Short mmCIF file of C-alpha atoms in Angstrom, two decimals:
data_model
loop_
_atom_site.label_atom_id
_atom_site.label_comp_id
_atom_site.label_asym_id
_atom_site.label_seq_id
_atom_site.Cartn_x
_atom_site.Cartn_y
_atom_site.Cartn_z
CA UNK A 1 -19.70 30.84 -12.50
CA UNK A 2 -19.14 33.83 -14.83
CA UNK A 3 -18.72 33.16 -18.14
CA UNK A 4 -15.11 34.03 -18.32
CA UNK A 5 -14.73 31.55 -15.26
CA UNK A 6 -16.46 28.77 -17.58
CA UNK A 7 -14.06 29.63 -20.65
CA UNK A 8 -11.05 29.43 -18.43
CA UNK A 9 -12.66 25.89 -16.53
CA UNK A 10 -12.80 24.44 -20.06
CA UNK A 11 -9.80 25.26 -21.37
CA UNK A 12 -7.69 24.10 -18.68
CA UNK A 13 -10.05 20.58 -18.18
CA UNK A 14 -7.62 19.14 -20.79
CA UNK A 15 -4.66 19.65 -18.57
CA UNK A 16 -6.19 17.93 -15.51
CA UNK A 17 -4.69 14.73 -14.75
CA UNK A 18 -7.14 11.58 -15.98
CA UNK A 19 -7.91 10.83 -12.10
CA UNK A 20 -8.91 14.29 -11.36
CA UNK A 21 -11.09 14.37 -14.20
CA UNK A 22 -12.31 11.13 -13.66
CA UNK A 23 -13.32 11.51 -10.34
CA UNK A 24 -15.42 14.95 -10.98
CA UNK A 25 -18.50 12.80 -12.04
CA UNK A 26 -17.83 9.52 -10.36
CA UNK A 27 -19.60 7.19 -10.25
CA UNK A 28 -21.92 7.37 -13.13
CA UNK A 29 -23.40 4.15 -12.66
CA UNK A 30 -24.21 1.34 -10.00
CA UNK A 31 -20.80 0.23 -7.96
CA UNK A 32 -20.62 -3.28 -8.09
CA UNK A 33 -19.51 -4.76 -5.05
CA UNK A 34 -18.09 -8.08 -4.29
CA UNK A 35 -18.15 -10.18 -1.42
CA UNK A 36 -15.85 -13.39 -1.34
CA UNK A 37 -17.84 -15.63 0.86
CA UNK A 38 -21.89 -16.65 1.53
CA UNK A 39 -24.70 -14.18 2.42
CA UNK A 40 -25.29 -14.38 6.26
CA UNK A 41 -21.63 -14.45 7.84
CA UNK A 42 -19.58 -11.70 9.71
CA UNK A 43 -18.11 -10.48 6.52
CA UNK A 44 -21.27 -10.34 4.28
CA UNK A 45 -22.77 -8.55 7.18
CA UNK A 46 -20.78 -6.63 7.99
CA UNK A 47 -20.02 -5.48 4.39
CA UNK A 48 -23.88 -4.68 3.58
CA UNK A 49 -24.34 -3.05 6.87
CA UNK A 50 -21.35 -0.34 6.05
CA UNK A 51 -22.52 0.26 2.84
CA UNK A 52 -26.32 0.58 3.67
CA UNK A 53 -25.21 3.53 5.34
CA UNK A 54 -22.82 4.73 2.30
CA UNK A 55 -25.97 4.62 0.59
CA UNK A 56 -28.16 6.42 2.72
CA UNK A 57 -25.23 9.35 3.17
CA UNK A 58 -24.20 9.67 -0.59
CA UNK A 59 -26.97 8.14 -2.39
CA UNK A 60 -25.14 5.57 -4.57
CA UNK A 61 -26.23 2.78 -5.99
CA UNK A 62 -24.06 -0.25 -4.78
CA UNK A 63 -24.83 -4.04 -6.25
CA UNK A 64 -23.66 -6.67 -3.46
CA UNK A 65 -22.45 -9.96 -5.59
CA UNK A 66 -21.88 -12.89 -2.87
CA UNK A 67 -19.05 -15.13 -4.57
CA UNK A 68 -17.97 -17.32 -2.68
CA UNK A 69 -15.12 -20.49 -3.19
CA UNK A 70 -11.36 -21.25 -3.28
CA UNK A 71 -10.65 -19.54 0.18
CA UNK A 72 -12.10 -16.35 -1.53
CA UNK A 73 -9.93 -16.12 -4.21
CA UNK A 74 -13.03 -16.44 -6.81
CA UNK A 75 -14.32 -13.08 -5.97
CA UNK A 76 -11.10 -11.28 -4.89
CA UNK A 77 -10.05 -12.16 -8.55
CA UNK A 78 -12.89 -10.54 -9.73
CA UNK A 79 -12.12 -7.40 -8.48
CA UNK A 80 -8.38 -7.77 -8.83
CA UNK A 81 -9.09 -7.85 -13.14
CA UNK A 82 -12.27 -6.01 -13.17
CA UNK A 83 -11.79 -2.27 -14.85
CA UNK A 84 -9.88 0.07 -12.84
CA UNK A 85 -12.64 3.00 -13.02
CA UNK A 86 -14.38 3.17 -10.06
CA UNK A 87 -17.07 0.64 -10.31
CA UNK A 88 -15.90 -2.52 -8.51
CA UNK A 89 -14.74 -2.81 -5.45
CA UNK A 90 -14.59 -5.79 -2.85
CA UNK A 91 -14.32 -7.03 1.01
CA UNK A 92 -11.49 -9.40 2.46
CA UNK A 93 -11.14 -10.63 5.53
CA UNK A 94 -7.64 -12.12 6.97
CA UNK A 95 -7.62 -15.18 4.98
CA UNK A 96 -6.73 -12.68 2.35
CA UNK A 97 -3.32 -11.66 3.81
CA UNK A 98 -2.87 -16.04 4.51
CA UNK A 99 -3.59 -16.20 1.07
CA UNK A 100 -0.26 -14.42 -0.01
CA UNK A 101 1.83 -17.09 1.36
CA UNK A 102 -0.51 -20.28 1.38
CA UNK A 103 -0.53 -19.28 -2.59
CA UNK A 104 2.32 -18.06 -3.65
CA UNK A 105 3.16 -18.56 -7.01
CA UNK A 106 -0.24 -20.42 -7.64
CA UNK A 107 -2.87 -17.56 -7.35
CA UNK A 108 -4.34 -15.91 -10.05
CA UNK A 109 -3.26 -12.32 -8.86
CA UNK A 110 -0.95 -10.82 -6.35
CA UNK A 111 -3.07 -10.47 -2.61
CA UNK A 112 -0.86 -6.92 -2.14
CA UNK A 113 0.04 -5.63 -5.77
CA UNK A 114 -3.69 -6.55 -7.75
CA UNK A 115 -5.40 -3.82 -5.16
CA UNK A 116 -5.81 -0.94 -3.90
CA UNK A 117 -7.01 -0.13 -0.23
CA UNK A 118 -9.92 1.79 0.48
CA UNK A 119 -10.14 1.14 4.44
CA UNK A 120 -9.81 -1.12 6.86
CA UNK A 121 -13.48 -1.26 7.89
CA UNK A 122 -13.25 -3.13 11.25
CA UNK A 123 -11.42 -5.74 13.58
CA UNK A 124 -13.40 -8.93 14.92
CA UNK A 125 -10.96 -10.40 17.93
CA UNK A 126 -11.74 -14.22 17.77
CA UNK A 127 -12.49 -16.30 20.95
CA UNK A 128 -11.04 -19.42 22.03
CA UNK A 129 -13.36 -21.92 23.46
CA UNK A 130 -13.59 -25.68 25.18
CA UNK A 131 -15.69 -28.59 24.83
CA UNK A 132 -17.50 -28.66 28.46
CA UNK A 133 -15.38 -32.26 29.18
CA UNK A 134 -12.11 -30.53 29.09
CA UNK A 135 -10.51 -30.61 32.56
CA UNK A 136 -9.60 -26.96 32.35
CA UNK A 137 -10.86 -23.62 33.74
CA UNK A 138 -9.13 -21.07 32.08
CA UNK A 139 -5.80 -20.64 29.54
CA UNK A 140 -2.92 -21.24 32.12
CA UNK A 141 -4.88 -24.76 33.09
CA UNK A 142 -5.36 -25.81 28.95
CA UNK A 143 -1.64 -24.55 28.58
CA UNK A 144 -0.51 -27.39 31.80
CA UNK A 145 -3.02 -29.85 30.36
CA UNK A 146 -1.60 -29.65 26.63
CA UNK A 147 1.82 -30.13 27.90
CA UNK A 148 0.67 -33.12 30.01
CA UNK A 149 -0.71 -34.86 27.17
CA UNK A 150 1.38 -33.82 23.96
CA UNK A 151 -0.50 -34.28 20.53
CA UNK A 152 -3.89 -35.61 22.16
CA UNK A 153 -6.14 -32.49 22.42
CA UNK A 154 -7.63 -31.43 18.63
CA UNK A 155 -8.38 -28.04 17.67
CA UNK A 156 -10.91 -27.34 14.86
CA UNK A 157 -10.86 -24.56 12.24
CA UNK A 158 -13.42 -23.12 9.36
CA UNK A 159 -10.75 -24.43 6.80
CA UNK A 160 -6.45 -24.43 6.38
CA UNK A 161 -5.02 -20.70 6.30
CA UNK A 162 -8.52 -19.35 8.16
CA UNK A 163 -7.42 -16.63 10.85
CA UNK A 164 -9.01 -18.68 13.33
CA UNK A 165 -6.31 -21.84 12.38
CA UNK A 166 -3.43 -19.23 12.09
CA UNK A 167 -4.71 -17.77 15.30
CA UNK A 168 -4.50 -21.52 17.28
CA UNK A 169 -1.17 -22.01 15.32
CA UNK A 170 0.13 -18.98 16.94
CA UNK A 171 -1.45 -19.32 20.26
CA UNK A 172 0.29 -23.19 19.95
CA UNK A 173 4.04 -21.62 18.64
CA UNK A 174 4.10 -19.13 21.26
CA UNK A 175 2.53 -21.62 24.76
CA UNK A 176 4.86 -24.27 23.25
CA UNK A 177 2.07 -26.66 23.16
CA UNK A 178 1.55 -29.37 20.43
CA UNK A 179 -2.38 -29.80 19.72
CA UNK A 180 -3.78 -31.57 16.54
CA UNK A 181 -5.23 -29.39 13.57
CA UNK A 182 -8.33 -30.70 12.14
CA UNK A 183 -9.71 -28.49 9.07
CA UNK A 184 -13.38 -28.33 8.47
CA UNK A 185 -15.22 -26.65 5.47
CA UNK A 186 -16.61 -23.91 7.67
CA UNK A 187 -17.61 -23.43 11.36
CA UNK A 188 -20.79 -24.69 11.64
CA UNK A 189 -19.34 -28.42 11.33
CA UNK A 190 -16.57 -27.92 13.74
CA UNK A 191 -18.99 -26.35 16.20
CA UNK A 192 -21.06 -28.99 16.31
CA UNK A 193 -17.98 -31.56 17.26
CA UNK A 194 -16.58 -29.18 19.38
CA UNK A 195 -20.35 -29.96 21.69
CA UNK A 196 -19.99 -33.72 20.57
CA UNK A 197 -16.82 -34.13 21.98
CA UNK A 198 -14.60 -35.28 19.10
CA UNK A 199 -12.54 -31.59 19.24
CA UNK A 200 -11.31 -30.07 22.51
CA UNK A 201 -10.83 -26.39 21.33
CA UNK A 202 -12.43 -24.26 18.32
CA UNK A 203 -11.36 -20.71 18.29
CA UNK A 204 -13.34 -18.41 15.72
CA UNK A 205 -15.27 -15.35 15.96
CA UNK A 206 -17.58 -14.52 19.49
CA UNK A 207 -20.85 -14.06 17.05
CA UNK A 208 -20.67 -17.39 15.93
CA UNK A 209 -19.65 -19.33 19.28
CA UNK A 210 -21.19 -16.97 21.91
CA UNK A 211 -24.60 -17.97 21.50
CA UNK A 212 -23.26 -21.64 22.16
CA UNK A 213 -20.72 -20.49 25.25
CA UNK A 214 -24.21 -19.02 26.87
CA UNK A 215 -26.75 -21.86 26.25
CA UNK A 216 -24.00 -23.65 27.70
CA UNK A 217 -22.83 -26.03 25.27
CA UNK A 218 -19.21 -25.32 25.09
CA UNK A 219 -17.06 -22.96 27.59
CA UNK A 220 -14.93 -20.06 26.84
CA UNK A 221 -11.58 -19.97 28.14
CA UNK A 222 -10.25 -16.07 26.41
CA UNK A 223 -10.67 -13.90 23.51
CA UNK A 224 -7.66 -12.57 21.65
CA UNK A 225 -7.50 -9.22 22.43
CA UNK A 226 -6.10 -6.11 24.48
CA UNK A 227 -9.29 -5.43 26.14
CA UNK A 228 -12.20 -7.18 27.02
CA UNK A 229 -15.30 -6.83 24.44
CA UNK A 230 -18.00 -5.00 25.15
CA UNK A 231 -20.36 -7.65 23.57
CA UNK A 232 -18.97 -10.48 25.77
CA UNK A 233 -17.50 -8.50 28.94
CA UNK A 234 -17.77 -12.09 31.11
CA UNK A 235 -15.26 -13.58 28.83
CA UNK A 236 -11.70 -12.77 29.44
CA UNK A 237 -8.32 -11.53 27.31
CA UNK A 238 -6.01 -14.45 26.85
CA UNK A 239 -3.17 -12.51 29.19
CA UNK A 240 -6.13 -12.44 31.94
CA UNK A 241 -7.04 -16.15 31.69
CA UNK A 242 -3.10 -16.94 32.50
CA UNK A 243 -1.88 -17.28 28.59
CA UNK A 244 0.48 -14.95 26.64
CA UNK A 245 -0.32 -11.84 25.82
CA UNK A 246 -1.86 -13.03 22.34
CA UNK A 247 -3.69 -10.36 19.59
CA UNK A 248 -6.05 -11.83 17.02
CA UNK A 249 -8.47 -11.25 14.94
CA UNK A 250 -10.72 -11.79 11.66
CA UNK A 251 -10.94 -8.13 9.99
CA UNK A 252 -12.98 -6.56 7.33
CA UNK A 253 -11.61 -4.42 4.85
CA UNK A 254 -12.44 -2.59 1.48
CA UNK A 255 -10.36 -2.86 -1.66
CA UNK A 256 -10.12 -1.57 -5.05
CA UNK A 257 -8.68 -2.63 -8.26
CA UNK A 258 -4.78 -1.63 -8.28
CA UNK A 259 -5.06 1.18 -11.24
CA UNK A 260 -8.22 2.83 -9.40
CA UNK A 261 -7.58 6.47 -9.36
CA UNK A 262 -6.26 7.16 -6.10
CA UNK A 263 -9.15 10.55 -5.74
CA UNK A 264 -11.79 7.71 -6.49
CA UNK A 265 -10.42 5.65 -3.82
CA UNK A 266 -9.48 8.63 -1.07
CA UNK A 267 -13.44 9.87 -1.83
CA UNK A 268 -14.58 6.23 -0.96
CA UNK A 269 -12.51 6.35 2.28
CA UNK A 270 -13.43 9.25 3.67
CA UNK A 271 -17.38 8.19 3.02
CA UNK A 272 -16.19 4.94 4.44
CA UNK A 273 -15.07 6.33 7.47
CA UNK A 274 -18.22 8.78 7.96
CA UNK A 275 -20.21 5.17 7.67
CA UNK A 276 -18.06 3.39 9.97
CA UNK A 277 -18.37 6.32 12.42
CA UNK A 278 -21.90 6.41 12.87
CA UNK A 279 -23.93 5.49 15.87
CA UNK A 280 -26.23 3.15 13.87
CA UNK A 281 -23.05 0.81 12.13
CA UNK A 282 -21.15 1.28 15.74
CA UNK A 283 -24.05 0.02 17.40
CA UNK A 284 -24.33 -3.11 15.45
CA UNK A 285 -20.34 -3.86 14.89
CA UNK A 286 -20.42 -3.96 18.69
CA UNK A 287 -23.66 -6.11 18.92
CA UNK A 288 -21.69 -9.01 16.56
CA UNK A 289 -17.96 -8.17 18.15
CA UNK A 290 -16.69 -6.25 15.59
CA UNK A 291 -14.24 -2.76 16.59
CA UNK A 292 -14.99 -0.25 13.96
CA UNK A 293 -11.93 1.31 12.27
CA UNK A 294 -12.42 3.42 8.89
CA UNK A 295 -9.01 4.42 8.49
CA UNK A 296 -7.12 6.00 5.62
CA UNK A 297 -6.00 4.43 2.18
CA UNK A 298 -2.33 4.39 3.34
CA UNK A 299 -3.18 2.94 7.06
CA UNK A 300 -5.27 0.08 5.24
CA UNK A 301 -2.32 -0.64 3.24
CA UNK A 302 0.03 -0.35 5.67
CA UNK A 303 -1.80 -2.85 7.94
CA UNK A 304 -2.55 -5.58 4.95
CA UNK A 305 1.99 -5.58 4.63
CA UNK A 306 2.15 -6.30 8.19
CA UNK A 307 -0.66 -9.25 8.19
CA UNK A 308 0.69 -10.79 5.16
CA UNK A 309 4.39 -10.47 6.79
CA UNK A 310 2.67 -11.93 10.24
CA UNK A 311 1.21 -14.38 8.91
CA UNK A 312 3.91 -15.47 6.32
CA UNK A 313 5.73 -16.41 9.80
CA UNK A 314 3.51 -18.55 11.69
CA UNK A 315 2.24 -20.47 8.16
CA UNK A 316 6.52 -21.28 7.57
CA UNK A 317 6.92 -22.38 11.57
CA UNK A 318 3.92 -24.71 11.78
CA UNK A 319 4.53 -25.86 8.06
CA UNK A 320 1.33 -24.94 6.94
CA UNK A 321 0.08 -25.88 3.57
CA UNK A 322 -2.84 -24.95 1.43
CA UNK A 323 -5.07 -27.96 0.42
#
């Protein structure tokens, strides 16, 4: 740059806007990144293996913080009031969008207003599985069997307003079917009386119930998507097994605080994106039944109005309410 450049550069760096300016040296210090639930699950993972790969591309420093509780509203509040500068961000997954309706009124920030998307990092379709006893083959059989015997089959769920009991509500509002909700503080309990025999159906994500569909201990009857998955091909979609033509899913995506300068949060997209892009985090989203995404700011956005507005729906038909 020659010198007159420089003179001209620093006389007009006043007149940038702050988020221009902002952004030039961003970020100047470890990005602290919150996770709403446990290590070990499909979000955690899938949330450290994205930005291992940010990492390795940009070489930031990003600080994972797993806090858990209160249907991830502890940690999504912690981004939602930490300083809009560029150095916290955060991962939801679909219980986020619930979480706008279950809460109205009663959460300490807004699930749409309080943030800013970054992306929309990747869609997990969930599965819908059968305890082994369950006279039934496939969806069209469960759907005959549930009408045959209203109010006597029980479906389990990770917890009230989790995709996978919005997903069972929806699959139950659309069949016309009446089956009995019974909550559970995760999966792993639900699982385990799904193979005992005390719940008929548990519908969730394939990395969690696959294993347990191929040792045999429960059956799969559909997952809840367009297309078959590449990680479980033998399983079918719900409009193949004889059901309606059902889409659902857990997601993952990446948010910001609100005031975040939109640069900051466009420059963390696009890396985003690159990440999600890759062979390596491809490889392993479809090893765990994840479809990588990496859109834009304004797509993310765009897709958290219509799950909140989706979801809104089902939660007022079945008269769901949050604990």
């Amino acid at each position: 740059m020659t010198m007159r450049r420089r003179l001209l550069w620093l006389a007009l760096a006043p007149m940038l806007p702050a988020a221009a300016r902002a952004q030039q040296g961003w970020p100047t210090k470890p990005i602290r990144w919150i996770v709403p639930y446990t290590p070990g699950g499909i979000t955690d993972s899938a949330t450290r293996m994205v930005l291992a790969k940010l990492q390795e591309q940009t070489g930031w420093q990003i600080v994972i913080e797993n806090k858990p509780g209160a249907n991830s509203m502890l940690g999504a509040d912690i981004v939602a009031k930490a300083a809009p500068d560029g150095s916290t961000f955060g991962t939801v997954i679909a219980a986020h969008a619930a979480n706008a309706t279950l809460y109205a009124g009663r959460s300490p920030y807004d699930p749409v207003k309080s943030f800013a998307p970054v992306s929309l990092v990747g869609i997990a379709p969930l599965i819908m599985t059968a305890n082994n006893a369950l006279p039934v083959k496939d969806v069209k059989e469960l759907i005959a069997y549930a009408k045959a015997h209203p109010g006597k089959l029980a479906f389990g769920s990770s917890g009230i307003g989790a995709a996978a009991h919005l997903t069972t509500e929806l699959f139950k509002q659309t069949a016309g079917v009446d089956m009995v909700h019974v909550p559970y503080k995760g999966t792993a309990p639900a699982l385990q009386d799904l193979i005992g025999g005390s719940l008929q159906i548990l519908v969730d994500v394939p990395s969690t119930l696959m294993p347990q569909v191929r040792s045999g201990k429960i059956k799969a009857l559909a997952m809840f998507s367009p297309r078959r998955l590449a990680s479980a091909p033998e399983v079918p979609t719900i409009a193949e097994a004889g059901g309606p033509a059902l889409e659902s899913s857990t997601w993952v995506m990446f948010l910001a605080p609100a005031a975040t300068p939109r640069d900051i949060v466009a420059r963390l997209s696009a890396e985003v994106a690159k990440a999600v892009a890759s062979p390596e985090v491809g490889g392993k989203f479809e090893a765990i039944g994840i479809v990588p995404v990496g859109n834009t700011p304004d797509a993310a956005a765009r897709f958290l109005d219509e799950e909140v507005a989706r979801w809104a729906k089902v939660i007022a038909t079945a008269g769901v309410k949050a604990e």
